[in-house]
Short mmCIF file of C-alpha atoms in Angstrom, two decimals:
data_model
loop_
_atom_site.label_atom_id
_atom_site.label_comp_id
_atom_site.label_asym_id
_atom_site.label_seq_id
_atom_site.Cartn_x
_atom_site.Cartn_y
_atom_site.Cartn_z
CA MET F 1 -43.39 35.00 -37.53
CA ASN F 2 -39.59 34.85 -37.50
CA THR F 3 -39.46 32.80 -34.40
CA LYS F 4 -41.75 30.22 -35.59
CA MET F 5 -39.82 29.74 -38.88
CA LYS F 6 -37.04 29.11 -36.77
CA MET F 7 -38.68 26.68 -34.32
CA LYS F 8 -39.81 24.59 -37.35
CA LYS F 9 -36.55 23.76 -38.45
CA GLN F 10 -35.99 21.89 -35.33
CA GLU F 11 -37.59 18.69 -33.84
CA TYR F 12 -38.48 18.40 -30.29
CA ALA F 13 -39.18 15.12 -28.37
CA ILE F 14 -41.88 16.44 -25.56
CA VAL F 15 -41.37 13.65 -22.62
CA ASP F 16 -43.21 12.59 -19.57
CA ILE F 17 -42.41 9.89 -16.99
CA GLU F 18 -43.86 8.54 -13.95
CA THR F 19 -41.58 6.82 -11.74
CA THR F 20 -41.24 5.02 -8.33
CA GLY F 21 -39.94 7.81 -6.36
CA GLY F 22 -38.35 11.36 -6.55
CA ASN F 23 -34.79 10.40 -7.69
CA ALA F 24 -33.13 8.69 -10.66
CA SER F 25 -30.37 7.08 -8.60
CA GLY F 26 -32.71 5.00 -6.19
CA SER F 27 -36.14 4.89 -8.28
CA ARG F 28 -37.27 3.58 -11.73
CA ILE F 29 -39.41 4.79 -14.39
CA THR F 30 -42.86 2.79 -14.32
CA GLU F 31 -44.33 4.65 -17.58
CA ILE F 32 -42.90 6.89 -20.41
CA ALA F 33 -44.79 8.90 -23.29
CA ILE F 34 -42.79 10.57 -25.96
CA ILE F 35 -44.27 12.96 -28.55
CA ILE F 36 -42.45 14.24 -31.44
CA HIS F 37 -43.11 17.63 -32.48
CA ASP F 38 -41.86 19.89 -35.17
CA GLY F 39 -42.84 23.42 -33.58
CA LYS F 40 -45.94 23.29 -35.52
CA ASP F 41 -47.53 19.71 -35.59
CA ILE F 42 -47.33 16.46 -33.92
CA LEU F 43 -45.44 13.81 -35.93
CA ALA F 44 -45.41 10.86 -33.62
CA ARG F 45 -46.44 9.62 -30.43
CA TRP F 46 -45.71 6.58 -28.35
CA GLU F 47 -46.18 5.55 -24.73
CA THR F 48 -45.60 2.55 -22.66
CA LEU F 49 -45.68 1.25 -19.15
CA VAL F 50 -42.49 0.03 -17.77
CA ASN F 51 -41.61 -2.86 -15.56
CA PRO F 52 -39.55 -1.08 -12.84
CA GLN F 53 -38.32 -4.40 -11.50
CA LYS F 54 -39.09 -3.12 -8.12
CA ASP F 55 -42.31 -2.45 -5.79
CA ILE F 56 -44.24 0.46 -6.44
CA PRO F 57 -45.14 2.62 -3.15
CA PRO F 58 -48.39 2.99 -1.99
CA ALA F 59 -47.88 6.84 -2.05
CA ILE F 60 -47.18 6.50 -5.69
CA PHE F 61 -49.99 4.36 -6.70
CA ALA F 62 -52.16 6.67 -4.72
CA LEU F 63 -50.98 9.75 -7.11
CA THR F 64 -50.76 7.74 -10.41
CA GLY F 65 -52.83 4.80 -10.06
CA ILE F 66 -50.28 2.59 -11.51
CA ASP F 67 -49.66 -0.36 -9.31
CA ASN F 68 -47.50 -3.69 -9.37
CA GLU F 69 -50.21 -5.54 -11.02
CA MET F 70 -50.23 -3.13 -14.15
CA VAL F 71 -46.76 -3.37 -14.71
CA LYS F 72 -45.95 -6.95 -14.07
CA ASN F 73 -46.07 -7.92 -17.70
CA ALA F 74 -44.76 -4.60 -19.10
CA PRO F 75 -41.27 -4.15 -20.67
CA ILE F 76 -38.31 -3.68 -18.72
CA PHE F 77 -36.40 -0.39 -19.75
CA ASP F 78 -33.70 -2.29 -21.13
CA GLU F 79 -36.21 -3.54 -23.88
CA ILE F 80 -37.36 -0.32 -24.92
CA SER F 81 -33.90 1.44 -24.41
CA GLU F 82 -33.11 1.43 -28.24
CA LYS F 83 -36.63 2.94 -29.00
CA VAL F 84 -36.43 5.70 -26.43
CA LEU F 85 -32.99 6.71 -27.72
CA GLU F 86 -34.17 6.34 -31.62
CA MET F 87 -37.05 8.93 -30.65
CA LEU F 88 -34.81 11.05 -28.51
CA THR F 89 -31.61 11.11 -30.93
CA ASN F 90 -30.92 14.69 -32.48
CA ARG F 91 -34.21 16.22 -31.04
CA ILE F 92 -34.57 18.72 -28.39
CA PHE F 93 -35.76 17.26 -24.80
CA VAL F 94 -38.82 19.22 -23.83
CA ALA F 95 -40.50 18.41 -20.43
CA HIS F 96 -42.37 20.39 -17.73
CA ASN F 97 -39.81 20.55 -15.17
CA VAL F 98 -37.17 19.23 -17.45
CA ASN F 99 -34.28 18.22 -15.27
CA PHE F 100 -36.47 15.46 -13.47
CA ASP F 101 -37.46 13.86 -16.66
CA TYR F 102 -34.05 14.19 -18.16
CA SER F 103 -32.17 12.79 -15.39
CA PHE F 104 -34.30 9.74 -14.94
CA VAL F 105 -34.11 8.97 -18.78
CA ARG F 106 -30.37 9.64 -18.98
CA HIS F 107 -29.73 7.40 -16.02
CA GLU F 108 -31.92 4.52 -17.51
CA LEU F 109 -29.84 4.81 -20.89
CA GLU F 110 -26.73 4.55 -18.98
CA LYS F 111 -27.78 1.77 -17.45
CA SER F 112 -28.65 0.11 -20.53
CA GLY F 113 -25.34 1.01 -22.09
CA PHE F 114 -26.02 4.15 -24.01
CA LYS F 115 -24.24 7.51 -23.29
CA TRP F 116 -26.70 9.97 -24.38
CA THR F 117 -27.04 13.83 -23.77
CA ALA F 118 -29.38 16.53 -25.49
CA ARG F 119 -30.37 19.88 -25.33
CA LYS F 120 -33.00 20.68 -23.03
CA LEU F 121 -36.24 23.09 -22.81
CA CYS F 122 -38.14 23.53 -19.79
CA THR F 123 -41.78 24.54 -20.16
CA VAL F 124 -41.72 25.70 -16.69
CA ARG F 125 -39.28 28.34 -17.38
CA ALA F 126 -40.45 28.96 -21.07
CA ALA F 127 -43.95 29.79 -19.24
CA ARG F 128 -42.59 31.87 -16.62
CA LYS F 129 -40.65 33.84 -19.56
CA ILE F 130 -43.59 34.05 -21.95
CA ARG F 131 -46.47 34.20 -19.56
CA PRO F 132 -45.07 35.95 -16.42
CA GLY F 133 -46.95 36.81 -13.35
CA LEU F 134 -49.05 33.84 -13.09
CA SER F 135 -50.01 32.39 -9.50
CA SER F 136 -48.49 28.73 -10.26
CA TYR F 137 -46.76 27.04 -13.08
CA SER F 138 -47.34 23.36 -11.93
CA LEU F 139 -48.71 21.63 -15.38
CA GLY F 140 -52.21 21.30 -13.75
CA LYS F 141 -52.81 24.73 -12.51
CA LEU F 142 -51.34 26.30 -15.81
CA CYS F 143 -53.70 24.11 -17.84
CA ARG F 144 -56.60 25.30 -15.92
CA THR F 145 -55.38 28.96 -15.89
CA LEU F 146 -54.54 28.79 -19.66
CA ASP F 147 -57.58 26.90 -20.68
CA ILE F 148 -55.79 23.79 -21.94
CA PRO F 149 -57.10 20.52 -21.77
CA LEU F 150 -55.88 18.09 -19.28
CA LYS F 151 -56.81 14.32 -19.52
CA ASN F 152 -55.49 11.58 -17.06
CA GLN F 153 -53.25 13.73 -15.02
CA HIS F 154 -50.14 12.22 -13.22
CA ARG F 155 -50.19 9.73 -16.12
CA ALA F 156 -47.42 9.90 -18.63
CA GLY F 157 -49.77 9.95 -21.73
CA GLY F 158 -51.82 12.51 -20.32
CA ASP F 159 -49.25 14.75 -18.88
CA ALA F 160 -47.29 14.69 -22.17
CA ASP F 161 -50.21 15.27 -24.51
CA ALA F 162 -51.03 18.58 -22.25
CA THR F 163 -47.31 19.63 -22.35
CA ALA F 164 -47.36 19.37 -26.02
CA LYS F 165 -50.41 21.80 -26.31
CA LEU F 166 -48.81 24.14 -23.57
CA PHE F 167 -45.63 24.08 -25.82
CA ALA F 168 -47.74 25.00 -29.17
CA ARG F 169 -49.28 27.70 -27.24
CA LEU F 170 -45.85 29.17 -25.87
CA ILE F 171 -44.70 29.05 -29.56
CA GLU F 172 -47.79 30.97 -30.72
CA TRP F 173 -47.10 33.45 -27.99
CA ASP F 174 -43.38 33.82 -28.18
CA SER F 175 -43.16 37.21 -30.10
CA SER F 176 -39.44 37.91 -28.24
CA GLU F 177 -37.91 34.73 -29.38
CA VAL F 178 -37.63 33.34 -25.97
CA LEU F 179 -37.60 29.49 -27.12
CA ALA F 180 -35.21 30.28 -29.72
CA LYS F 181 -32.74 31.51 -27.09
CA MET F 182 -33.72 28.97 -24.45
CA VAL F 183 -32.74 26.20 -26.52
CA LYS F 184 -29.00 27.31 -27.46
CA ASN F 185 -26.51 25.13 -25.91
CA THR F 186 -25.03 27.91 -24.01
CA ALA F 187 -28.07 29.04 -22.54
CA GLN F 188 -27.15 29.54 -18.68
CA ASP F 189 -31.24 29.81 -18.13
CA GLN F 190 -31.73 25.91 -18.73
CA ARG F 191 -29.15 24.98 -16.33
CA LEU F 192 -31.19 27.12 -13.57
CA PRO F 193 -33.62 25.39 -10.85
CA PRO F 194 -37.13 25.32 -12.62
CA ASN F 195 -38.65 27.67 -9.86
CA LEU F 196 -35.91 30.43 -9.75
CA PRO F 197 -36.66 33.61 -11.51
CA PRO F 198 -33.86 34.27 -14.08
CA GLU F 199 -33.38 37.71 -12.75
CA ASP F 200 -32.41 36.43 -9.37
CA PHE F 201 -29.57 34.67 -10.94
CA GLU F 202 -28.72 37.46 -13.41
CA LYS F 203 -28.57 40.09 -10.74
CA LEU F 204 -25.52 38.19 -8.79
CA PRO F 205 -22.29 40.11 -8.85
CA GLU F 206 -18.81 38.80 -9.43
CA LYS F 207 -17.77 39.68 -6.00
CA PRO F 208 -16.81 38.07 -2.62
CA GLY F 209 -20.12 37.60 -0.55
CA VAL F 210 -22.77 35.29 1.08
CA TYR F 211 -25.72 34.07 -0.76
CA TYR F 212 -29.07 32.70 0.34
CA PHE F 213 -31.38 30.40 -1.28
CA TYR F 214 -35.19 30.51 -0.27
CA ASN F 215 -37.92 27.90 -0.76
CA GLN F 216 -41.69 28.86 -1.85
CA LEU F 217 -42.34 29.97 1.83
CA LYS F 218 -39.54 32.57 1.73
CA LYS F 219 -37.57 30.65 4.13
CA VAL F 220 -33.82 30.11 4.10
CA ILE F 221 -32.78 26.63 3.06
CA TYR F 222 -29.06 27.21 2.28
CA VAL F 223 -26.60 29.76 2.86
CA GLY F 224 -23.16 29.62 1.10
CA LYS F 225 -20.20 32.07 0.74
CA ALA F 226 -18.13 32.59 -2.21
CA VAL F 227 -15.12 34.43 -3.77
CA ASN F 228 -17.34 34.91 -6.80
CA LEU F 229 -20.99 35.13 -6.09
CA LYS F 230 -22.23 34.63 -9.61
CA LYS F 231 -19.93 31.63 -10.37
CA ARG F 232 -20.32 29.89 -7.33
CA VAL F 233 -24.14 30.20 -7.56
CA ALA F 234 -23.91 28.68 -11.02
CA SER F 235 -21.90 25.72 -9.90
CA HIS F 236 -24.57 24.64 -7.90
CA PHE F 237 -26.78 24.27 -10.83
CA SER F 238 -24.05 22.54 -13.34
CA GLY F 239 -23.52 18.92 -13.72
CA HIS F 240 -25.67 15.76 -13.93
CA LYS F 241 -25.60 14.60 -10.17
CA ILE F 242 -29.08 12.48 -9.63
CA SER F 243 -28.67 12.16 -5.65
CA PRO F 244 -31.92 12.62 -4.11
CA GLN F 245 -30.94 15.34 -1.90
CA ARG F 246 -29.85 17.31 -5.01
CA GLN F 247 -32.83 17.06 -6.68
CA ASN F 248 -35.04 18.14 -3.78
CA PHE F 249 -32.52 21.00 -3.56
CA LEU F 250 -33.07 22.43 -6.86
CA ARG F 251 -36.87 21.94 -6.74
CA ASP F 252 -36.89 23.76 -3.46
CA ILE F 253 -34.91 26.93 -4.88
CA TYR F 254 -37.59 29.82 -5.47
CA SER F 255 -35.48 32.86 -5.08
CA ILE F 256 -31.86 34.16 -4.13
CA SER F 257 -30.49 37.17 -2.20
CA TYR F 258 -26.98 37.99 -1.32
CA GLU F 259 -24.86 40.05 0.79
CA ILE F 260 -21.48 41.60 -0.95
CA CYS F 261 -18.24 41.21 1.52
CA ALA F 262 -14.94 42.92 1.09
CA THR F 263 -12.68 39.63 1.70
CA GLU F 264 -13.20 35.90 1.32
CA LEU F 265 -12.58 35.93 5.19
CA MET F 266 -15.44 38.28 5.88
CA ALA F 267 -17.83 36.25 3.65
CA LEU F 268 -16.54 32.86 5.38
CA LEU F 269 -17.19 34.43 8.85
CA LEU F 270 -20.76 35.78 7.88
CA GLU F 271 -21.49 32.45 6.46
CA CYS F 272 -20.61 30.68 9.54
CA VAL F 273 -22.70 33.32 11.51
CA GLU F 274 -25.79 32.93 9.28
CA ILE F 275 -25.84 29.37 9.48
CA LYS F 276 -25.57 29.22 13.29
CA LYS F 277 -28.59 31.77 13.34
CA LEU F 278 -30.53 30.26 10.68
CA TRP F 279 -29.79 26.66 10.65
CA PRO F 280 -30.68 26.08 7.03
CA VAL F 281 -32.10 22.62 6.28
CA TYR F 282 -29.52 21.82 3.34
CA ASN F 283 -26.48 23.23 5.09
CA THR F 284 -24.77 20.02 6.63
CA ALA F 285 -20.84 20.75 6.47
CA LEU F 286 -20.55 23.38 9.05
CA LYS F 287 -22.93 21.84 11.26
CA ARG F 288 -20.26 18.90 11.94
CA PHE F 289 -17.62 21.70 12.83
CA GLU F 290 -18.86 22.39 16.54
CA PRO F 291 -16.31 21.51 19.20
CA LYS F 292 -17.03 17.94 20.84
CA TYR F 293 -14.91 18.48 24.11
CA GLY F 294 -13.98 20.72 26.55
CA LEU F 295 -11.75 21.23 29.62
CA PHE F 296 -13.93 21.84 32.66
CA GLU F 297 -13.20 22.95 36.23
CA TYR F 298 -15.36 21.88 39.35
CA GLU F 299 -15.02 21.69 43.20
CA ALA F 300 -15.85 18.57 45.02
CA ARG F 301 -17.48 18.34 48.35
CA SER F 302 -14.00 18.16 50.01
CA GLY F 303 -13.30 21.70 48.72
CA TYR F 304 -10.76 20.15 46.31
CA ARG F 305 -10.62 21.56 42.81
CA TYR F 306 -10.57 19.36 39.80
CA LEU F 307 -9.73 19.93 35.91
CA ALA F 308 -11.52 17.38 33.70
CA VAL F 309 -11.76 16.60 29.88
CA GLY F 310 -15.46 15.71 28.97
CA LYS F 311 -17.90 16.03 26.02
CA VAL F 312 -19.28 19.45 25.63
CA ASN F 313 -23.12 19.85 26.24
CA LYS F 314 -25.18 23.13 26.33
CA SER F 315 -25.75 23.11 29.96
CA GLN F 316 -22.21 23.42 31.06
CA VAL F 317 -19.53 26.09 30.89
CA CYS F 318 -16.15 25.01 29.97
CA ILE F 319 -12.83 26.74 30.47
CA GLU F 320 -11.70 25.75 26.67
CA VAL F 321 -13.16 24.01 23.84
CA PHE F 322 -11.27 21.60 21.40
CA ASN F 323 -12.01 19.80 18.09
CA SER F 324 -11.03 16.46 19.30
CA GLU F 325 -10.62 14.30 22.59
CA TYR F 326 -6.77 14.08 21.86
CA GLU F 327 -6.27 17.64 21.66
CA ALA F 328 -8.16 18.25 25.00
CA ILE F 329 -6.19 15.47 26.67
CA ASN F 330 -2.81 16.86 25.64
CA VAL F 331 -3.74 20.47 27.07
CA LEU F 332 -4.66 18.95 30.02
CA ARG F 333 -1.70 16.73 30.60
CA SER F 334 0.38 19.84 29.88
CA LEU F 335 -1.07 21.84 32.45
CA MET F 336 -0.99 19.03 34.87
CA LEU F 337 2.85 18.78 34.23
CA LYS F 338 3.66 22.69 33.97
CA PHE F 339 1.65 23.42 37.36
CA ALA F 340 2.88 20.23 39.22
CA ILE F 341 -1.00 19.38 39.73
CA ASP F 342 -1.52 16.31 41.31
CA CYS F 343 -2.80 13.75 38.80
CA ARG F 344 -5.61 12.53 41.07
CA PHE F 345 -7.30 15.99 40.42
CA CYS F 346 -7.04 15.87 36.72
CA LYS F 347 -10.07 13.69 35.24
CA PHE F 348 -8.94 12.14 31.76
CA PRO F 349 -11.27 9.80 29.63
CA ILE F 350 -11.05 6.24 31.22
CA HIS F 351 -9.43 5.04 27.94
CA GLU F 352 -6.42 7.44 28.46
CA GLU F 353 -4.41 8.74 31.64
CA GLY F 354 -7.88 7.68 33.45
CA ARG F 355 -6.90 4.07 33.18
CA THR F 356 -3.62 4.74 35.00
CA PHE F 357 -5.08 7.33 37.75
CA ALA F 358 -8.37 5.77 38.73
CA ASN F 359 -7.06 3.54 41.11
CA LYS F 360 -4.49 5.78 42.85
CA PRO F 361 -4.99 6.00 46.53
CA LEU F 362 -6.48 9.09 48.08
CA SER F 363 -3.79 9.07 50.96
CA GLY F 364 -1.18 11.81 51.17
CA LEU F 365 -3.39 14.50 49.36
CA PRO F 366 -1.68 17.96 48.64
CA GLU F 367 -2.56 20.75 50.93
CA MET F 368 -5.95 21.96 49.78
CA MET F 369 -4.99 25.85 49.50
CA LEU F 370 -1.77 25.25 47.65
CA HIS F 371 -3.44 22.66 45.21
CA ASN F 372 -6.39 24.86 44.44
CA GLU F 373 -4.05 27.94 43.83
CA GLN F 374 -2.11 25.60 41.39
CA ILE F 375 -5.42 25.00 39.80
CA GLU F 376 -6.36 28.70 39.54
CA ASN F 377 -2.75 29.39 38.12
CA ALA F 378 -3.27 26.86 35.34
CA ILE F 379 -6.65 28.33 34.30
CA ALA F 380 -5.13 31.83 34.41
CA PHE F 381 -2.33 30.58 31.94
CA LEU F 382 -4.87 29.30 29.66
CA VAL F 383 -7.02 32.66 29.84
CA GLU F 384 -3.87 35.08 29.59
CA LYS F 385 -3.06 33.51 26.38
CA ARG F 386 -5.99 34.96 24.76
CA VAL F 387 -5.27 38.00 23.16
CA SER F 388 -7.31 41.21 21.82
CA PHE F 389 -6.54 42.45 18.38
CA ALA F 390 -7.91 43.54 15.12
CA ILE F 391 -7.70 42.39 11.56
CA ILE F 392 -7.90 45.49 8.99
CA ASP F 393 -8.32 44.60 5.30
CA LYS F 394 -9.42 45.96 2.26
CA GLY F 395 -13.01 47.13 2.02
CA ARG F 396 -16.07 46.61 -0.70
CA SER F 397 -15.08 50.01 -2.04
CA PRO F 398 -11.47 52.02 -1.87
CA ASP F 399 -12.63 54.50 0.47
CA GLU F 400 -13.51 51.50 3.34
CA ARG F 401 -11.61 48.82 5.16
CA SER F 402 -12.91 45.71 6.64
CA CYS F 403 -12.69 45.14 10.35
CA ILE F 404 -12.47 41.99 12.57
CA TRP F 405 -12.03 42.40 16.26
CA VAL F 406 -11.15 39.57 18.66
CA GLU F 407 -11.62 40.35 22.39
CA ASN F 408 -9.68 38.18 24.95
CA GLY F 409 -9.17 35.40 22.59
CA HIS F 410 -13.15 35.44 21.45
CA PHE F 411 -14.44 36.57 18.25
CA TYR F 412 -16.40 39.62 19.06
CA GLY F 413 -17.77 40.95 15.79
CA MET F 414 -16.84 42.39 12.37
CA GLY F 415 -17.70 45.42 9.99
CA TYR F 416 -16.56 48.24 7.87
CA ILE F 417 -15.10 51.58 8.72
CA THR F 418 -14.30 54.40 6.28
CA SER F 419 -10.61 54.76 5.14
CA ASP F 420 -9.82 57.83 7.01
CA ILE F 421 -10.71 56.84 10.49
CA GLY F 422 -7.58 56.63 12.72
CA PHE F 423 -7.12 54.71 15.87
CA THR F 424 -5.37 55.65 19.22
CA ASP F 425 -6.73 52.90 21.45
CA PRO F 426 -7.63 49.07 20.61
CA SER F 427 -10.83 49.45 22.47
CA GLU F 428 -12.28 52.12 19.83
CA ILE F 429 -12.40 49.26 17.29
CA ARG F 430 -15.44 47.71 19.00
CA ASP F 431 -17.40 50.82 18.35
CA PHE F 432 -17.30 50.07 14.69
CA VAL F 433 -18.01 46.68 14.27
CA THR F 434 -21.34 44.77 14.29
CA PRO F 435 -20.99 42.00 17.52
CA TYR F 436 -21.77 38.50 16.21
CA PRO F 437 -22.05 35.33 18.29
CA GLY F 438 -18.85 33.21 17.77
CA ASN F 439 -17.79 29.73 18.19
CA HIS F 440 -14.56 27.75 18.12
CA TYR F 441 -14.54 27.28 14.50
CA ILE F 442 -14.99 30.96 13.76
CA ILE F 443 -12.06 32.01 15.99
CA GLN F 444 -9.96 29.31 14.63
CA LEU F 445 -10.65 30.76 10.96
CA VAL F 446 -9.44 34.04 12.44
CA LEU F 447 -6.53 32.91 14.36
CA ASN F 448 -5.36 31.01 11.30
CA TYR F 449 -5.86 34.16 9.01
CA ALA F 450 -3.86 36.47 11.59
CA GLU F 451 -0.80 33.65 11.34
CA LYS F 452 -0.94 33.69 7.75
CA TYR F 453 -1.20 37.56 7.20
CA PRO F 454 0.51 39.16 10.34
CA SER F 455 0.68 42.61 8.57
CA LYS F 456 -3.16 42.73 8.71
CA VAL F 457 -3.03 42.39 12.46
CA LEU F 458 -3.33 45.43 14.48
CA PHE F 459 -3.40 46.53 18.22
CA ARG F 460 -2.63 43.25 19.56
CA LYS F 461 -2.68 43.17 23.41
CA ASN F 462 -2.50 40.58 26.18
CA TYR F 463 -4.98 41.30 29.02
#
């Protein structure tokens, strides 16, 4: 067969390792096995325990049977690094879930002073392509399903032997030259997470939108936005970062879905809304953008009303929210001066004006009704600054437009309208958008966009 002839011309290093943990940056190799294969026969085989120079956790011992005593007199990786490099040089690196083994070996070789890279072949991905539809592609279950002998599971030598047998079977079954295509340097497939079906990636359009990564249980674990969906998703899988979070992240991706958006702003807003709704485990950046401080109003037992800056919590309703304490303090200070509010009724954090005003005497208080009216006027001033407007922009196709509606200074919703729809009153736009919960970060995005592109803002109106 033509495929087999092509495969014989290239040698492969089939590798399996055992480690002290799940990420190359903080864990070490405890055992390595390398089998040299020419696509038909095994040419050489080598394995050794490795002293990781750190304790082996009990959970790893329970899985592999390798303990500290076993590796005490084994060589450290530096002592075998030249042997490993020799066996890997000019050969395609083959492993089951190849990026895991590759990241460890590459990292250990770098620590030993060797710069090494290789083309990779993942037998998980190859098996998914050549024998699709199986219930599981873990090495143990694959071997049971395909009747491949597997001895000494979770030991480098046993797993490498089983991977070599699986590799030979895949070559035998490969009638469509899948393996020959996979080993090309430019094969995007080799950079995809091991559990992600290639068709999920291939169907991504090169358009703005929001994408969703799902785990094995079909739960959303990450939401992202993109100007170009295919390029942005591909960027998650490129590079050689070996942080534990990234390795766990890639292993957890089992499928992708997406939503096309008309503009980057629509994608950004949808991303914010979805993260707020789904709270995916791997989204951390936007979770930090929740406002921390607010401007509050309350009435004391005496009947006097107060304005105060404090930290936001879910049980309190505030007049305005702010990203920083400094911003909140400045707003309260400006209201105090603009409306001649007695400073004793403005509660600042103790390290600011509060330090100055905390010991002010309570004698000579202003007349209560007049004072409370000043507080009311200050609040009304803030509220009246809030406007209602729409941002009308291009749509997902020539016959539609995108629409974002802000009502009284708050994000109301967004959606799409056909290009032939006209409006005579601002309130009509509300009927064409989908309401979404907003937050301080979302409205700031919209306001910044409106300021940058005033020609796209319509029906601005004060209430």
